[in-house]
Structures are given as C-alpha cells and as structure tokens.
PDB file of C-alpha atoms in Angstrom:
ATOM      1  CA  ASP A   1       0.000   0.000   0.000  1.00 76.00           C
ATOM      2  CA  LEU A   2       1.420   3.372  -1.020  1.00 82.00           C
ATOM      3  CA  LYS A   3      -0.649   5.276   1.556  1.00 82.00           C
ATOM      4  CA  GLY A   4      -2.013   7.631  -1.087  1.00 85.00           C
ATOM      5  CA  SER A   5      -4.891   9.810   0.038  1.00 88.00           C
ATOM      6  CA  THR A   6      -8.217  10.161  -1.731  1.00 90.00           C
ATOM      7  CA  ARG A   7      -7.264  13.776  -2.391  1.00 92.00           C
ATOM      8  CA  LEU A   8      -4.140  12.629  -4.231  1.00 90.00           C
ATOM      9  CA  CYS A   9      -6.271  10.244  -6.300  1.00 90.00           C
ATOM     10  CA  GLY A  10      -8.556  13.136  -7.202  1.00 92.00           C
ATOM     11  CA  TYR A  11      -5.625  15.340  -8.154  1.00 93.00           C
ATOM     12  CA  SER A  12      -4.328  12.504 -10.304  1.00 92.00           C
ATOM     13  CA  VAL A  13      -7.571  12.364 -12.260  1.00 92.00           C
ATOM     14  CA  GLY A  14      -7.557  16.152 -12.598  1.00 93.00           C
ATOM     15  CA  VAL A  15      -4.028  16.211 -14.005  1.00 92.00           C
ATOM     16  CA  THR A  16      -4.920  13.467 -16.471  1.00 93.00           C
ATOM     17  CA  VAL A  17      -7.956  15.371 -17.728  1.00 94.00           C
ATOM     18  CA  LEU A  18      -5.942  18.579 -17.930  1.00 93.00           C
ATOM     19  CA  PHE A  19      -3.679  16.958 -20.508  1.00 91.00           C
ATOM     20  CA  GLU A  20      -6.433  15.040 -22.328  1.00 93.00           C
ATOM     21  CA  VAL A  21      -8.666  18.023 -23.124  1.00 95.00           C
ATOM     22  CA  PRO A  22      -6.219  19.731 -25.524  1.00 94.00           C
ATOM     23  CA  VAL A  23      -5.522  16.420 -27.264  1.00 93.00           C
ATOM     24  CA  PHE A  24      -9.240  15.832 -27.750  1.00 94.00           C
ATOM     25  CA  ASN A  25      -9.653  19.415 -28.962  1.00 95.00           C
ATOM     26  CA  TYR A  26      -6.935  19.084 -31.616  1.00 96.00           C
ATOM     27  CA  ASN A  27      -7.558  15.442 -32.556  1.00 95.00           C
ATOM     28  CA  LYS A  28      -8.415  16.142 -36.209  1.00 96.00           C
ATOM     29  CA  TYR A  29      -5.279  18.213 -36.662  1.00 96.00           C
ATOM     30  CA  LEU A  30      -3.084  15.617 -34.934  1.00 95.00           C
ATOM     31  CA  LEU A  31      -4.511  12.780 -37.009  1.00 96.00           C
ATOM     32  CA  LYS A  32      -4.056  14.769 -40.216  1.00 97.00           C
ATOM     33  CA  GLU A  33      -0.481  15.857 -39.453  1.00 96.00           C
ATOM     34  CA  TRP A  34       0.927  12.768 -37.745  1.00 97.00           C
ATOM     35  CA  GLY A  35      -1.418   9.961 -38.699  1.00 96.00           C
ATOM     36  CA  HIS A  36      -2.900   7.075 -36.783  1.00 96.00           C
ATOM     37  CA  ASP A  37       0.249   4.968 -36.609  1.00 97.00           C
ATOM     38  CA  VAL A  38       2.478   7.681 -35.117  1.00 97.00           C
ATOM     39  CA  LEU A  39      -0.124   8.676 -32.539  1.00 96.00           C
ATOM     40  CA  PHE A  40      -0.596   5.030 -31.578  1.00 97.00           C
ATOM     41  CA  VAL A  41       3.154   4.551 -31.075  1.00 98.00           C
ATOM     42  CA  VAL A  42       3.350   7.747 -29.004  1.00 96.00           C
ATOM     43  CA  ALA A  43       0.443   6.530 -26.841  1.00 95.00           C
ATOM     44  CA  VAL A  44       2.062   3.122 -26.289  1.00 98.00           C
ATOM     45  CA  ILE A  45       5.411   4.693 -25.367  1.00 97.00           C
ATOM     46  CA  ALA A  46       3.673   7.061 -22.932  1.00 95.00           C
ATOM     47  CA  TYR A  47       1.819   4.141 -21.363  1.00 95.00           C
ATOM     48  CA  VAL A  48       5.006   2.099 -20.941  1.00 97.00           C
ATOM     49  CA  ILE A  49       6.775   5.040 -19.286  1.00 96.00           C
ATOM     50  CA  GLN A  50       3.793   5.580 -16.988  1.00 94.00           C
ATOM     51  CA  ALA A  51       3.518   1.908 -16.028  1.00 95.00           C
ATOM     52  CA  PHE A  52       7.259   1.654 -15.381  1.00 96.00           C
ATOM     53  CA  GLY A  53       7.119   4.826 -13.293  1.00 94.00           C
ATOM     54  CA  TYR A  54       4.351   3.330 -11.179  1.00 92.00           C
ATOM     55  CA  THR A  55       6.625   0.425 -10.312  1.00 93.00           C
ATOM     56  CA  LEU A  56       9.190   2.851  -8.887  1.00 93.00           C
ATOM     57  CA  LEU A  57       6.770   4.570  -6.497  1.00 91.00           C
ATOM     58  CA  THR A  58       7.068   4.010  -2.774  1.00 91.00           C
ATOM     59  CA  ALA A  59       5.123   5.385   0.192  1.00 89.00           C
ATOM     60  CA  LEU A  60       7.688   8.199   0.377  1.00 90.00           C
ATOM     61  CA  THR A  61       7.471   9.075  -3.328  1.00 91.00           C
ATOM     62  CA  VAL A  62       3.754   8.533  -3.941  1.00 89.00           C
ATOM     63  CA  HIS A  63       3.273  12.246  -4.722  1.00 88.00           C
ATOM     64  CA  TRP A  64       5.261  11.704  -7.923  1.00 90.00           C
ATOM     65  CA  VAL A  65       2.196   9.965  -9.331  1.00 90.00           C
ATOM     66  CA  LEU A  66       1.055  13.405 -10.496  1.00 90.00           C
ATOM     67  CA  SER A  67       4.059  13.775 -12.768  1.00 89.00           C
ATOM     68  CA  LEU A  68       3.451  10.292 -14.191  1.00 90.00           C
ATOM     69  CA  GLU A  69      -0.066  11.237 -15.213  1.00 87.00           C
TER      70      GLU A  69
END
C-alpha cells in the first residue's frame, strides 16, 4: 500500500484530464499531421513510461504519481 490519500487520487484524475482536453480538442489536426500509426506509437510509449514509473513509487514518493499522469 502506497498510503495515497483520496485527495491525491482526485488530483491525479484532474491532471490526467488537464492533458487530455487539448488532445481531444486538436484530434483532427493531430490525425491529419501525424497519422494514426504515429499517434498510436506515441500513446504506447507514454503508457510504458507511466507503467514503469508506477513500479518505482514508494510510500515516500507517492506524490510523484502526479508527474506520471
């Protein structure tokens, strides 16, 4: 157990949404300029980095979850 608070979980969701909204807003442009394949690779790389970062978290570093979002 990382002893994360419910407030930290809420902040985590907020940070995630903060970065998703611009991507959703510019999705047509991004698909046109970069294409489906590039965006898919970028998403997979981001997910791998995030999942690996989660494995490094401890009770003392749980606040770093915000930067992984």
